[in-house]
Amino acid sequence: MMPVWFSLSLKFLFIGFVAVSVGLWLGATAGWAVACLGLALLHAVHVYQLARLQRWLQSPKVEYLPDPWGAWGEVFAGIYRALRYEARKHDAVDKELELFTQAAQALPDGIAMLDSGDQLLWCNDTAAAHLGLQTGRDYGLRLTNIVRVPRLAAFLQSASPEETLDYRPAHNAGQLLSFKAIPFSDGRKLLVSFDITKIERADTTRRDFIANVSHELRTPLTVIHGFLEHMSDAPVMPAEQARRHIALMVQQSDRMLKLVDDLLMLSRLEGGDSPQREERVDIAVLLQGLAEDTRALSAGRHTIELTVDDGAAITGSTDELRSAFGNLASNAVRYTPQGGTVALQWRIDEQHRGLFSVRDTGIGIAAEHIPRLTERFYRVDRGRSRETGGTGLGLAIVKHVLLRHQATLEIQSEPGEGSEFRIVFPPWRSVLEAPLAQADAA
Ligand code: ADP
């Protein structure tokens, strides 16, 4: 296409040529008249094109660019190309910005961007939830005017990436947050918030656990220590008294051993999600042994009943299941007064789930304790648990064994009436023997 200056020059030359020709032919006045008319026409065309361009520039949208004429076509096409190029650049920048925003939104931690005056420029949804902000509405407001925590204002003043501020938001007191303020570009700050509630809870649990273990070990140790001191102060003591002391020391050391054994078992169980070795567990054999152990523990004080469906077997770890079943059976004996009954039962239900239950006619448990029974060291009656040789870890062990076998524990109990602890295994753990499988097929 022709450049504007060239096209204009041609038109001037053409008007000049026509005007001179007419002047020579019809006289100078006619020549000047043609020249004036030609220039006026040229002027009008350009003024019109300029006016269209000016009108369009007031709202320069590519799709509304006027249709060009003549030499102006090149000008308009140039503008069009420049605009398309800018629009494409904008699109690319917008897309990248959107990507960054999405990435910041996807972060599990809160991010809020503040300007040098601590005014909120942007924040992701997590930061909004942590700080009780509304994204969009609170942009441009000073953060310390929205979150009125004096410690936060002081923290932002002395922003340093090494420092952290821990704080419980007023709108969610159960949550513990940790903040970091990271300075960047011209006094702006990135306020990063982390939810450390779980870490704090785990820390408290760990501390409680250590305190509990220390306390549990300290009690028998104090008893043993007392006897030993007494014996060293009185090296000569009647044989009967010495025998009694030694028997009590053996009892206390047994208690410590049992506690350490349970702790080791728990830590082994917590070390993985499933048993290291899965095998076919013959429930009938396992429960025969368990019933004998339970009778030995009861020493004739209770009636022990055992009911096992024929051909019952499941896949799992024999040792772990023996420990879980044993804990339930020994609890039933320990919390059932003399003359009571303990019933052990195994069956496979219609949905092929293996069900093991231990029912007793013992002291029972009040409803409010039931949800907490499987917590480590949780006891309804500490004195009774200790008296009967309990470590407070039995049901925690049961819980972990069941987790590793994808089984669940159901507890029903009535104070003064007795309790039923029932383990429900998933159907895929049941090994169905021939008669049951055939009956199913038929
Ligand atoms: P412990 O060694 O104290 O028995 P467990 O973890 O085995 O610890 O049980 C936790 C608590 O649950 C016990 O202290 C006891 O209060 C209660 N409990 C467990 N089984 C029974 C039961 N069969 N009857 C009554 N209370 C029970």
Short mmCIF file of N, CA and C and ligand atoms in Angstrom, two decimals, residues 331-332 334-335 360 363-365 373 378-381 385 390-396 419 421, ligand 1:
data_model
loop_
_atom_site.label_atom_id
_atom_site.label_comp_id
_atom_site.label_asym_id
_atom_site.label_seq_id
_atom_site.Cartn_x
_atom_site.Cartn_y
_atom_site.Cartn_z
N ASN A 331 -9.95 -57.51 80.27
CA ASN A 331 -10.73 -56.39 80.84
C ASN A 331 -12.05 -56.90 81.39
N ALA A 332 -12.70 -57.80 80.64
CA ALA A 332 -14.01 -58.31 81.07
C ALA A 332 -13.87 -59.00 82.44
N ARG A 334 -11.40 -58.49 84.65
CA ARG A 334 -10.94 -57.54 85.67
C ARG A 334 -12.05 -56.59 86.13
N TYR A 335 -13.01 -56.31 85.24
CA TYR A 335 -14.06 -55.36 85.62
C TYR A 335 -15.40 -56.06 85.89
N ASP A 360 -19.73 -59.10 79.18
CA ASP A 360 -19.56 -59.41 80.60
C ASP A 360 -20.75 -58.88 81.40
N ILE A 363 -19.12 -54.21 85.93
CA ILE A 363 -19.50 -52.91 86.51
C ILE A 363 -20.06 -51.95 85.47
N GLY A 364 -19.77 -52.21 84.18
CA GLY A 364 -20.29 -51.34 83.11
C GLY A 364 -19.57 -49.99 83.07
N ILE A 365 -19.91 -49.20 82.06
CA ILE A 365 -19.21 -47.91 81.84
C ILE A 365 -20.27 -46.85 81.53
N LEU A 373 -12.41 -44.18 75.68
CA LEU A 373 -11.77 -45.37 76.27
C LEU A 373 -10.50 -45.81 75.56
N TYR A 378 -6.30 -43.56 79.36
CA TYR A 378 -7.62 -43.10 79.82
C TYR A 378 -8.26 -44.22 80.65
N ARG A 379 -8.64 -43.91 81.87
CA ARG A 379 -9.29 -44.91 82.73
C ARG A 379 -10.50 -44.28 83.39
N VAL A 380 -11.53 -45.07 83.56
CA VAL A 380 -12.73 -44.55 84.23
C VAL A 380 -12.43 -44.47 85.73
N ASP A 381 -11.84 -45.56 86.25
CA ASP A 381 -11.53 -45.60 87.67
C ASP A 381 -10.06 -46.02 87.80
N SER A 385 -8.33 -49.85 88.08
CA SER A 385 -7.47 -50.31 86.99
C SER A 385 -6.13 -50.79 87.55
N GLY A 390 -3.93 -53.17 85.64
CA GLY A 390 -4.11 -52.51 84.34
C GLY A 390 -3.01 -51.49 84.07
N THR A 391 -2.68 -51.30 82.79
CA THR A 391 -1.67 -50.31 82.43
C THR A 391 -2.32 -49.07 81.82
N GLY A 392 -3.62 -49.16 81.49
CA GLY A 392 -4.29 -48.03 80.83
C GLY A 392 -4.01 -48.00 79.34
N LEU A 393 -3.33 -49.06 78.82
CA LEU A 393 -2.98 -49.06 77.40
C LEU A 393 -3.70 -50.16 76.61
N GLY A 394 -4.45 -51.01 77.32
CA GLY A 394 -5.08 -52.17 76.67
C GLY A 394 -5.96 -51.79 75.49
N LEU A 395 -6.88 -50.87 75.69
CA LEU A 395 -7.81 -50.53 74.59
C LEU A 395 -7.12 -49.70 73.50
N ALA A 396 -6.03 -48.98 73.87
CA ALA A 396 -5.27 -48.25 72.83
C ALA A 396 -4.61 -49.27 71.90
N SER A 419 -20.99 -54.97 80.03
CA SER A 419 -20.55 -54.34 78.78
C SER A 419 -20.42 -55.37 77.68
N PHE A 421 -18.06 -55.56 74.15
CA PHE A 421 -17.08 -54.99 73.22
C PHE A 421 -17.12 -55.88 71.98
P1 ADP B 1 -6.80 -50.62 81.84
O1 ADP B 1 -5.47 -51.22 81.82
O2 ADP B 1 -6.94 -49.50 82.80
O3 ADP B 1 -7.89 -51.61 81.92
P2 ADP B 1 -7.74 -50.25 79.13
O4 ADP B 1 -7.21 -49.38 78.06
O5 ADP B 1 -7.78 -51.71 78.89
O6 ADP B 1 -6.92 -49.87 80.42
O7 ADP B 1 -9.21 -49.78 79.48
C1 ADP B 1 -9.45 -48.40 79.69
C2 ADP B 1 -10.56 -48.22 80.72
O8 ADP B 1 -11.79 -48.68 80.18
C3 ADP B 1 -10.36 -49.02 81.96
O9 ADP B 1 -9.55 -48.34 82.88
C4 ADP B 1 -11.78 -49.18 82.47
O10 ADP B 1 -12.14 -48.06 83.21
C5 ADP B 1 -12.61 -49.21 81.20
N1 ADP B 1 -12.99 -50.59 80.80
C6 ADP B 1 -12.41 -51.35 79.84
N2 ADP B 1 -13.05 -52.53 79.70
C7 ADP B 1 -14.04 -52.53 80.61
C8 ADP B 1 -15.09 -53.46 80.95
N3 ADP B 1 -15.19 -54.65 80.34
N4 ADP B 1 -15.95 -53.10 81.90
C9 ADP B 1 -15.86 -51.90 82.52
N5 ADP B 1 -14.91 -50.99 82.24
C10 ADP B 1 -14.01 -51.28 81.31
#
